[in-house]
mmCIF file of C-alpha atoms and ligand atoms in Angstrom:
data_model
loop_
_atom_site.group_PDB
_atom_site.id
_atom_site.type_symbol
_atom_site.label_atom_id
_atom_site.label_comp_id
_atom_site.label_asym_id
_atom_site.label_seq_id
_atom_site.Cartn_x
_atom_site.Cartn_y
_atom_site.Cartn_z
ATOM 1 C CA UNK E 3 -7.717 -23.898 45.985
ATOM 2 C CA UNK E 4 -6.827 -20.180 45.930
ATOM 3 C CA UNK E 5 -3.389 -19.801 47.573
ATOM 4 C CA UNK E 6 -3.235 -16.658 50.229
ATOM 5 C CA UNK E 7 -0.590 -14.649 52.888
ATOM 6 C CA UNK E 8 -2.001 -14.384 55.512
ATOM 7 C CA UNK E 9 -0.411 -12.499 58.569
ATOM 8 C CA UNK E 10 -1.094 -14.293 62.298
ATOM 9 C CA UNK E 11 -0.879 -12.263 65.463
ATOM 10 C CA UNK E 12 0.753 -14.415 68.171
ATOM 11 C CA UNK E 13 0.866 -14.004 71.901
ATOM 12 C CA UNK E 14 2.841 -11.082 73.321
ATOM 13 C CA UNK E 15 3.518 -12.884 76.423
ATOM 14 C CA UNK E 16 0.337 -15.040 77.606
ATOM 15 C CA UNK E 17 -0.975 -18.161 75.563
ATOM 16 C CA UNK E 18 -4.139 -17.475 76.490
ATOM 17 C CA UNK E 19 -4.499 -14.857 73.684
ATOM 18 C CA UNK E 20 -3.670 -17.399 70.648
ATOM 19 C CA UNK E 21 -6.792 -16.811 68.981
ATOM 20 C CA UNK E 22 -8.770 -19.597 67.777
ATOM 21 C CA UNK E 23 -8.186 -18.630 64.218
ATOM 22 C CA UNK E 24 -4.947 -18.019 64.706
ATOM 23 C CA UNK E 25 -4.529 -21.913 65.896
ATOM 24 C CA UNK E 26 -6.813 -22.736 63.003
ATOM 25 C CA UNK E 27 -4.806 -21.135 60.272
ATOM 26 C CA UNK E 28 -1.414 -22.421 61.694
ATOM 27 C CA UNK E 29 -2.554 -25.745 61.753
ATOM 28 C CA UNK E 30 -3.780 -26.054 58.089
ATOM 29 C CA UNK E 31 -1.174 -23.466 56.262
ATOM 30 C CA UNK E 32 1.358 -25.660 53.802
ATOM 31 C CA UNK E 33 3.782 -23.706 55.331
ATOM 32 C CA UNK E 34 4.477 -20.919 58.150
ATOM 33 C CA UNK E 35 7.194 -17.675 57.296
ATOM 34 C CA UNK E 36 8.668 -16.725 60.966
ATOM 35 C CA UNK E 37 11.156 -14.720 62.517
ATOM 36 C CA UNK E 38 13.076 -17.575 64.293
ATOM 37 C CA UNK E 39 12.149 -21.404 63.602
ATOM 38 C CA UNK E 40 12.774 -22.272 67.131
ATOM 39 C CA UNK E 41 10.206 -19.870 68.426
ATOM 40 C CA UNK E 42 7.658 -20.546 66.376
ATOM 41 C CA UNK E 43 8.629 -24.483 66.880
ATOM 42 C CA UNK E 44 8.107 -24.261 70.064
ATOM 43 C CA UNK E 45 4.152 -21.880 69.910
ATOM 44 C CA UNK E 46 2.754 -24.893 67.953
ATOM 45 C CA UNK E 47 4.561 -27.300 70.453
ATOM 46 C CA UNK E 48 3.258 -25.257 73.354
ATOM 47 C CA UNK E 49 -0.399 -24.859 72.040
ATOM 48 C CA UNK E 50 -0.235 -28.225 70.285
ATOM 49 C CA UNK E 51 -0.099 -27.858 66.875
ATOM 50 C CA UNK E 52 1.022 -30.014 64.534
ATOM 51 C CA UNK E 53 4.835 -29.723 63.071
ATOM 52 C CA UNK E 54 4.534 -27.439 60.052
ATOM 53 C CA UNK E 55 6.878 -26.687 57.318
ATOM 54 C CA UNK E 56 9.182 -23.776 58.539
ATOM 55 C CA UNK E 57 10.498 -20.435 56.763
ATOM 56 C CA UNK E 58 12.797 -18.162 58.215
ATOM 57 C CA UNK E 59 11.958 -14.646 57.088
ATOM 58 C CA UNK E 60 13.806 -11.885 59.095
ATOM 59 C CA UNK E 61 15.470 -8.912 58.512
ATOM 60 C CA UNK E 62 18.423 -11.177 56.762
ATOM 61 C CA UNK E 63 16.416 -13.226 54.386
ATOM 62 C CA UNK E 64 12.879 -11.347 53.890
ATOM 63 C CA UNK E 65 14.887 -10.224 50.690
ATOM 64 C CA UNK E 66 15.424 -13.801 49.071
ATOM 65 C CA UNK E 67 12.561 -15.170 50.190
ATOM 66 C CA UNK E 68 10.156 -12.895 49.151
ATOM 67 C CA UNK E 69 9.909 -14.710 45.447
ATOM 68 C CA UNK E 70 9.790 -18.004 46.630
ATOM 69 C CA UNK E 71 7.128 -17.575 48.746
ATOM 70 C CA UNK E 72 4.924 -15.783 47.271
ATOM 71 C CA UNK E 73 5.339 -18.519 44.303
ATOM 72 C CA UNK E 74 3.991 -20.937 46.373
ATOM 73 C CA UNK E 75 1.030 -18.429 47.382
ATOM 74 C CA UNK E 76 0.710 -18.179 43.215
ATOM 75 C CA UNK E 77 0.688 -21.712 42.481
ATOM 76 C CA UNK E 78 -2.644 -22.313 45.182
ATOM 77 C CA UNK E 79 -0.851 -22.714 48.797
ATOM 78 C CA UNK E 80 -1.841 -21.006 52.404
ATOM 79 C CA UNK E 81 1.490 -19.003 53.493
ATOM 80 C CA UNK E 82 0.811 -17.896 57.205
ATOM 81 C CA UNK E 83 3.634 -15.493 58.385
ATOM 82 C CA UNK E 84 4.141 -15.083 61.939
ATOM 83 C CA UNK E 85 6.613 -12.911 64.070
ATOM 84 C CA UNK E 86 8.125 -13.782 67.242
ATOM 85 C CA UNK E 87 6.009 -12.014 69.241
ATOM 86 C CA UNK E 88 2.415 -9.788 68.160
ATOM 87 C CA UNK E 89 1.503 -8.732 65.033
ATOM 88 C CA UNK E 90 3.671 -8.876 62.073
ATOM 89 C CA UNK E 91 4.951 -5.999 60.454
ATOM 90 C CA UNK E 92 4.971 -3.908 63.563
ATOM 91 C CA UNK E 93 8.835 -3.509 64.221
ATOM 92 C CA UNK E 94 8.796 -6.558 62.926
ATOM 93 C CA UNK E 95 9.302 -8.072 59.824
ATOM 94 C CA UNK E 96 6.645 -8.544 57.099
ATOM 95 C CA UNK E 97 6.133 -5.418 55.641
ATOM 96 C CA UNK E 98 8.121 -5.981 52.374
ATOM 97 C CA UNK E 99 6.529 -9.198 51.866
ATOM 98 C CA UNK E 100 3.137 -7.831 52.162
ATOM 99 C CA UNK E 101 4.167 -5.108 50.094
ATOM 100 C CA UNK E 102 5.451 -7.491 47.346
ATOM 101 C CA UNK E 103 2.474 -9.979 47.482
ATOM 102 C CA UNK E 104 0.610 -7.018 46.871
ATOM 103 C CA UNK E 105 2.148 -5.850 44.023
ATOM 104 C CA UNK E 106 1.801 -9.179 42.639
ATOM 105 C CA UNK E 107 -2.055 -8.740 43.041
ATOM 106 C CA UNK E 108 -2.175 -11.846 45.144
ATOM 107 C CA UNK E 109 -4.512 -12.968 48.642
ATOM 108 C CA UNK E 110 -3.355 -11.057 51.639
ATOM 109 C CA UNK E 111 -5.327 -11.893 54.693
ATOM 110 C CA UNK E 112 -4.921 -11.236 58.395
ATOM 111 C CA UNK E 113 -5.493 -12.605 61.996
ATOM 112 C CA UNK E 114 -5.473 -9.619 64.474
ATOM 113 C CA UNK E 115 -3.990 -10.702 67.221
ATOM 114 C CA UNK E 116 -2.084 -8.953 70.397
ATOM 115 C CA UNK E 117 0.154 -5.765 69.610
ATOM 116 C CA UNK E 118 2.162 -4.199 72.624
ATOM 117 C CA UNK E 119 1.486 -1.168 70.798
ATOM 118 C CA UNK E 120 -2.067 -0.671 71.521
ATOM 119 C CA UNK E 121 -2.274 -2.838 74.669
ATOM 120 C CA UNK E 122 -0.236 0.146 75.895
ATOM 121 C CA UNK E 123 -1.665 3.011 74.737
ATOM 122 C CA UNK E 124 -5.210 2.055 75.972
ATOM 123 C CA UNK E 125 -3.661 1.212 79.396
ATOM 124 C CA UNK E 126 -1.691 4.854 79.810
ATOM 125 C CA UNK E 127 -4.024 7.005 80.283
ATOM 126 C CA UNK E 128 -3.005 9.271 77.988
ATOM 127 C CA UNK E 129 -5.429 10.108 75.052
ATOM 128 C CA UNK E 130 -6.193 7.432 72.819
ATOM 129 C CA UNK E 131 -7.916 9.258 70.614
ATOM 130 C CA UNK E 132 -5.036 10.574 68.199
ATOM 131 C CA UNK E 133 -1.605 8.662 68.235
ATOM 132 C CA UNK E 134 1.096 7.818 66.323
ATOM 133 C CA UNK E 135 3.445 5.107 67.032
ATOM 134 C CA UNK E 136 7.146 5.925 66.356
ATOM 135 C CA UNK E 137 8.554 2.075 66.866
ATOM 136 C CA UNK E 138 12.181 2.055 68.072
ATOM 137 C CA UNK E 139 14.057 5.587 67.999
ATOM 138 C CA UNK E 140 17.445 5.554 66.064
ATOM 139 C CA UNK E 141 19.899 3.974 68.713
ATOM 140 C CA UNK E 142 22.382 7.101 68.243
ATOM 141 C CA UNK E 143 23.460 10.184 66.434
ATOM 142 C CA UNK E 144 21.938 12.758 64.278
ATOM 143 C CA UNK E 145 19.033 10.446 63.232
ATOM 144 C CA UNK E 146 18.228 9.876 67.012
ATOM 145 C CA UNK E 147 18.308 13.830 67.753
ATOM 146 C CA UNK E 148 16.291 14.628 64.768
ATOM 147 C CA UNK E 149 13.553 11.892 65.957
ATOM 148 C CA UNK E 150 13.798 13.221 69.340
ATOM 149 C CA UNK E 151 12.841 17.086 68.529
ATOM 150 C CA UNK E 152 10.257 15.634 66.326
ATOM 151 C CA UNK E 153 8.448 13.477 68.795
ATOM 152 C CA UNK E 154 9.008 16.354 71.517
ATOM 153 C CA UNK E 155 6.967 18.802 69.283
ATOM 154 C CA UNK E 156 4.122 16.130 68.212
ATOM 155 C CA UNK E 157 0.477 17.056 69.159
ATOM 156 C CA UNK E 158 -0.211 13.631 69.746
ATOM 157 C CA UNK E 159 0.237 10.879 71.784
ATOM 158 C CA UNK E 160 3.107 8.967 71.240
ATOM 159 C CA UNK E 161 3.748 5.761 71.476
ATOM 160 C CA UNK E 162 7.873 4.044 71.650
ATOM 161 C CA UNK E 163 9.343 0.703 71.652
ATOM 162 C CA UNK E 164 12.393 0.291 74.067
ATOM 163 C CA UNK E 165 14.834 -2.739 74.294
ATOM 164 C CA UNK E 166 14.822 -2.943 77.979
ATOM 165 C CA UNK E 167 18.448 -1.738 78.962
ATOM 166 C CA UNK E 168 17.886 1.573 76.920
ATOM 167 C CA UNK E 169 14.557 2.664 78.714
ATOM 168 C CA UNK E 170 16.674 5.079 81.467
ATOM 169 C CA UNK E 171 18.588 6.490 78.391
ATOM 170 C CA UNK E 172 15.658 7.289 76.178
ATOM 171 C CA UNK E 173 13.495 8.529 78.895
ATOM 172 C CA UNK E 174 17.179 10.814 80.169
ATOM 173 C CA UNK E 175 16.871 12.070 76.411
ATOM 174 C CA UNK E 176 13.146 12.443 76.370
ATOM 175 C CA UNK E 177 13.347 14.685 79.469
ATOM 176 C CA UNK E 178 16.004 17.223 77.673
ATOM 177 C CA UNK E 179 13.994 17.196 74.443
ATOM 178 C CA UNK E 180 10.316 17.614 76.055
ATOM 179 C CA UNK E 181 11.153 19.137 79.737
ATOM 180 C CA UNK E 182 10.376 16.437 82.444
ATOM 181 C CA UNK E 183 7.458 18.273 82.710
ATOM 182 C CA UNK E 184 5.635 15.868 80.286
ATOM 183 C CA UNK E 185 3.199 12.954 81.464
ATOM 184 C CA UNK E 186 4.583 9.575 80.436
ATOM 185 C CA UNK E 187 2.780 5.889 80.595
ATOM 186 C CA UNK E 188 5.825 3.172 81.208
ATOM 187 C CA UNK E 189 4.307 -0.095 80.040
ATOM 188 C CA UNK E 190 6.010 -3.487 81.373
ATOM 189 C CA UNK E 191 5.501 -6.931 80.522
ATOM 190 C CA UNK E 192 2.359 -7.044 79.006
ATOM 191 C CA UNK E 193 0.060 -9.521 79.434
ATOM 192 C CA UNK E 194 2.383 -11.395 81.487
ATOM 193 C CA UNK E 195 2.624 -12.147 85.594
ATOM 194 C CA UNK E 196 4.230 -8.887 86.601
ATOM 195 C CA UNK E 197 2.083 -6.507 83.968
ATOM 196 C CA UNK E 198 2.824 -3.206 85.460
ATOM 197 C CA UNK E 199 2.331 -0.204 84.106
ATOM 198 C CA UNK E 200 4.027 3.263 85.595
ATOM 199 C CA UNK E 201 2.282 7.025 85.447
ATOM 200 C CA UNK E 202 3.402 10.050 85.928
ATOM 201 C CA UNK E 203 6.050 12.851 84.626
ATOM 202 C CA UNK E 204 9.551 12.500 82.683
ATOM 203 C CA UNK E 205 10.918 13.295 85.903
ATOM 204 C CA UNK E 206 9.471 10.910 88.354
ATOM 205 C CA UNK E 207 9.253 8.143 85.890
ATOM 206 C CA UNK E 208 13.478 8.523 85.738
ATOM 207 C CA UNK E 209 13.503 8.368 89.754
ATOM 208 C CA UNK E 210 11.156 4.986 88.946
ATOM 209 C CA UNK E 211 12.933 3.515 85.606
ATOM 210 C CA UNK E 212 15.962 2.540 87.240
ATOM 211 C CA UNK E 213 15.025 0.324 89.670
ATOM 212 C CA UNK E 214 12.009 -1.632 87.273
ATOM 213 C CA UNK E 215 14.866 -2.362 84.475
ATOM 214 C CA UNK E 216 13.646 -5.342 83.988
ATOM 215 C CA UNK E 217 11.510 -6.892 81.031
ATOM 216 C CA UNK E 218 9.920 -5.413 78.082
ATOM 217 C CA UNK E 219 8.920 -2.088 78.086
ATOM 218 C CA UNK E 220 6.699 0.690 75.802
ATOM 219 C CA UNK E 221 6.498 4.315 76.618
ATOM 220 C CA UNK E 222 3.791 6.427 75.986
ATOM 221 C CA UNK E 223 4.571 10.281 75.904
ATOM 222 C CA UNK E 224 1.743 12.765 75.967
ATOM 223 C CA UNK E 225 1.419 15.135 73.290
ATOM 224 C CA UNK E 226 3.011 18.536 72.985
ATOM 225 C CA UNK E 227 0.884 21.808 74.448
ATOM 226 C CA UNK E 228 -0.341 23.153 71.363
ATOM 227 C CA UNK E 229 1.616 26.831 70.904
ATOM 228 C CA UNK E 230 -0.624 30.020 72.477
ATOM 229 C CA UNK E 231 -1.848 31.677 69.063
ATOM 230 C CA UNK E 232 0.708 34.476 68.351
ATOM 231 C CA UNK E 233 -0.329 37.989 68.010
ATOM 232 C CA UNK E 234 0.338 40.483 65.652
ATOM 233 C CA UNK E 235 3.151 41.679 67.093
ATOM 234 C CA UNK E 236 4.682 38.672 67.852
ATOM 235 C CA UNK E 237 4.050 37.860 64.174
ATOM 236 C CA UNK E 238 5.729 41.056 63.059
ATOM 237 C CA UNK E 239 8.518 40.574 64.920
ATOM 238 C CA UNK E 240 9.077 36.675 63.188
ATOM 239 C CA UNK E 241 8.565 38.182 59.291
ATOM 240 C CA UNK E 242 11.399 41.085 60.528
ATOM 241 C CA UNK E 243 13.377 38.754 61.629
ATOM 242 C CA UNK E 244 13.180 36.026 58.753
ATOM 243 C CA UNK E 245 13.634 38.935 56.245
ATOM 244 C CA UNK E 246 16.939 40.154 57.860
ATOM 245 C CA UNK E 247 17.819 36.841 57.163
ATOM 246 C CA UNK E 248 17.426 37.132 53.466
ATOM 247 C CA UNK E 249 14.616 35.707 52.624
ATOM 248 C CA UNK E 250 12.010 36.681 50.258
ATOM 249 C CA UNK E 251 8.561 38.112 51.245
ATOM 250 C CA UNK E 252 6.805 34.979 50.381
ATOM 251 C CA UNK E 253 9.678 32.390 52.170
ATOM 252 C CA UNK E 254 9.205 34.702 55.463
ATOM 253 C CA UNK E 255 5.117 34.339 55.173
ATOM 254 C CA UNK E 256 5.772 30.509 54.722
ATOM 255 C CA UNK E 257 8.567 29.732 56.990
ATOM 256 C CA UNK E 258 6.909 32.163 60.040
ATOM 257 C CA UNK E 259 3.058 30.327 58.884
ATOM 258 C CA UNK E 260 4.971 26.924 59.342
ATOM 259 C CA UNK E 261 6.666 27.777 62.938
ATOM 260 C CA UNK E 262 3.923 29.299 64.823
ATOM 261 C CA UNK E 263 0.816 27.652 63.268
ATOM 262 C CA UNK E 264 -1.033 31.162 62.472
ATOM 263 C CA UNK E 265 -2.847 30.814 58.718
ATOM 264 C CA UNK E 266 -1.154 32.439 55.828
ATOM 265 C CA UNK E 267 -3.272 34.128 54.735
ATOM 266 C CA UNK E 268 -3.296 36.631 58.087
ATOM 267 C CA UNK E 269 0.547 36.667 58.030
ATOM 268 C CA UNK E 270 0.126 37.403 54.023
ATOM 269 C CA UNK E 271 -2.091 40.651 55.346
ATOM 270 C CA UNK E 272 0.828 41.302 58.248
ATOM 271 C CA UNK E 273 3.606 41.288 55.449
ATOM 272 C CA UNK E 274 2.178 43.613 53.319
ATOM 273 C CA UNK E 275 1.540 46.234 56.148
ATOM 274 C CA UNK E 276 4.648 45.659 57.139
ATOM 275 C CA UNK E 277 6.034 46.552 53.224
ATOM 276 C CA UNK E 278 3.815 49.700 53.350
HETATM 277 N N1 LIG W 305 5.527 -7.103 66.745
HETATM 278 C C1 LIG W 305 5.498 -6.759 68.143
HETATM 279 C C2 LIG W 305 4.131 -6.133 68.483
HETATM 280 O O1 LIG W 305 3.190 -6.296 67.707
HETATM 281 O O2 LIG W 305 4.018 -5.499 69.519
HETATM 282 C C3 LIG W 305 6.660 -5.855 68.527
HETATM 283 C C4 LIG W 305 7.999 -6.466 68.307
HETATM 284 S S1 LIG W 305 9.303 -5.413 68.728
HETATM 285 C C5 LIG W 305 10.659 -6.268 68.027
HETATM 286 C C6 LIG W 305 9.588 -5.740 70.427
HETATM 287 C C7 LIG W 305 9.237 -4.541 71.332
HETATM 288 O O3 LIG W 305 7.826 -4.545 71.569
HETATM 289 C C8 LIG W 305 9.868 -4.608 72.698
HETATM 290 O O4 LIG W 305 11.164 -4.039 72.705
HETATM 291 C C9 LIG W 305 8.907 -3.794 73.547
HETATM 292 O O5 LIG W 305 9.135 -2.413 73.377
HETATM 293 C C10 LIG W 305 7.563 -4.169 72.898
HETATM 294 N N2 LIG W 305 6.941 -5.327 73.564
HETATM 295 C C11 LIG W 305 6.745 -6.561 73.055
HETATM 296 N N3 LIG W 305 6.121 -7.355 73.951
HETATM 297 C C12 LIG W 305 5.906 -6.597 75.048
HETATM 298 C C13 LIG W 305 5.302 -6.837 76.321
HETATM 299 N N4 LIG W 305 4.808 -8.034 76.635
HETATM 300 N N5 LIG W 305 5.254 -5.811 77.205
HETATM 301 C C14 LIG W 305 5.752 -4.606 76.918
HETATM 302 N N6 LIG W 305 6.339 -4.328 75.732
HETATM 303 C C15 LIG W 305 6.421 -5.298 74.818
#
């Protein structure tokens, strides 16, 4: 028998979407990688699947038991790896363990199951049609600052995991970086009895946030306003101002190309009128 990974998307909050392969596969794997045993003890109690051998593979122990696992998918068994909630790999862990089976050239399957990511996006509103998901920001300093001005100047939509006590603060820091201007989806408890999902700005979701504290949340932040095209002068007035700073001809064309989204080549032609 040819041994395999495969990664099973469970429930994000409703049993009702354990897919039937998921059940399948979790009930004939030799043996099931999860985030917490007791979880995943009690899914297969709770949809009535047979006790199955248990691995715990989190943050802590991915590391070590990486080899050992992926052994057992070498030597011919099924290794199902489950998170505690959605899909696997998606702020969760799994990723270096599908990484390493795949450097090994072995089996790597997968059961799609429920995400929060994408059960949120299509319920904001907000366009669906180019995203990218940014997981949890850094909790604090520089790295959380740096994140910030990056997702404030992203084109797309953007979607965020919160833990629920931090929602006010990232959406307090989300209003200084974007303006509270910007339209943001606040997706709670999906898929379970009090699903609700809040629209509307930065500003009024903060008047909102506070008193819905409660459960787990995504936000999805519209995308920046792309920048009005600069014109020449404007342009002019960025290569003056990066060459005062020092910088050669060619590092003004590519830093002033880079900030205001005008094509080289143009600012090329602007630079050397401007060296006439
Ligand atoms: N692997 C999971 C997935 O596929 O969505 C995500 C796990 S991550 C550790 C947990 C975060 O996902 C939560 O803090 C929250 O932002 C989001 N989340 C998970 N379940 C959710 C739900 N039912 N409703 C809203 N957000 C949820």
């Amino acid at each position: 028998m040819t041994g395999k990974l495969v990664l099973v998307g469970t429930p994000i909050g409703n049993l009702g979407d354990m897919s039937p392969r998921a059940v399948e596969v979790l009930t004939s794997c030799d043996v099931i990688a999860c985030e917490d045993t007791r979880r995943t003890g009690r899914l297969l109690q709770l949809m009535n699947i047979a006790k199955r051998p248990l691995v715990t593979v989190n943050d802590h122990t991915e590391y070590d038991q990486r080899d050992p696992l992926l052994d057992r998918v070498a030597g011919g068994e099924v290794v199902a790896l489950v998170s505690d909630a959605g899909m696997p790999g998606i702020s969760d862990p799994g990723e270096r363990l599908v990484a390493a089976a795949a450097e090994r050239g072995l089996p790597i399957e997968v059961v799609p199951g429920p995400t929060a990511m994408s059960s949120a996006l299509v319920l904001s509103g907000l366009s669906g049609e180019r995203f990218c998901f940014e997981g949890f920001l850094p909790r604090k300093g520089k790295d959380r600052s740096a994140r910030l001005a990056v997702v404030a100047e992203e084109l797309r939509t953007t979607v965020l995991y919160e833990a629920p006590h931090r929602v006010v603060r990232t959406l307090t820091d989300l209003q200084a970086a974007c303006g509270g201007g910007r339209r943001v989806a606040l997706a709670r408890e999906l898929t379970k009895m009090h699903e609700e999902v809040f629209r509307g700005s930065l500003d009024e979701a903060l008047v909102w946030a506070p008193e819905h504290e409660i459960g787990e949340f995504v936000i999805v932040l519209d995308g920046a306003e792309p920048a009005a095209d600069a014109t020449d002068e404007q342009l002019v007035e960025a290569l003056r101002a990066e060459l005062e700073t020092g910088r050669s001809g060619r590092d003004a064309v590519d830093a002033v190309s880079a900030s205001t989204g005008a094509a080289r080549r143009r600012v090329y032609q602007l630079m050397l009128a401007l060296s006439e």
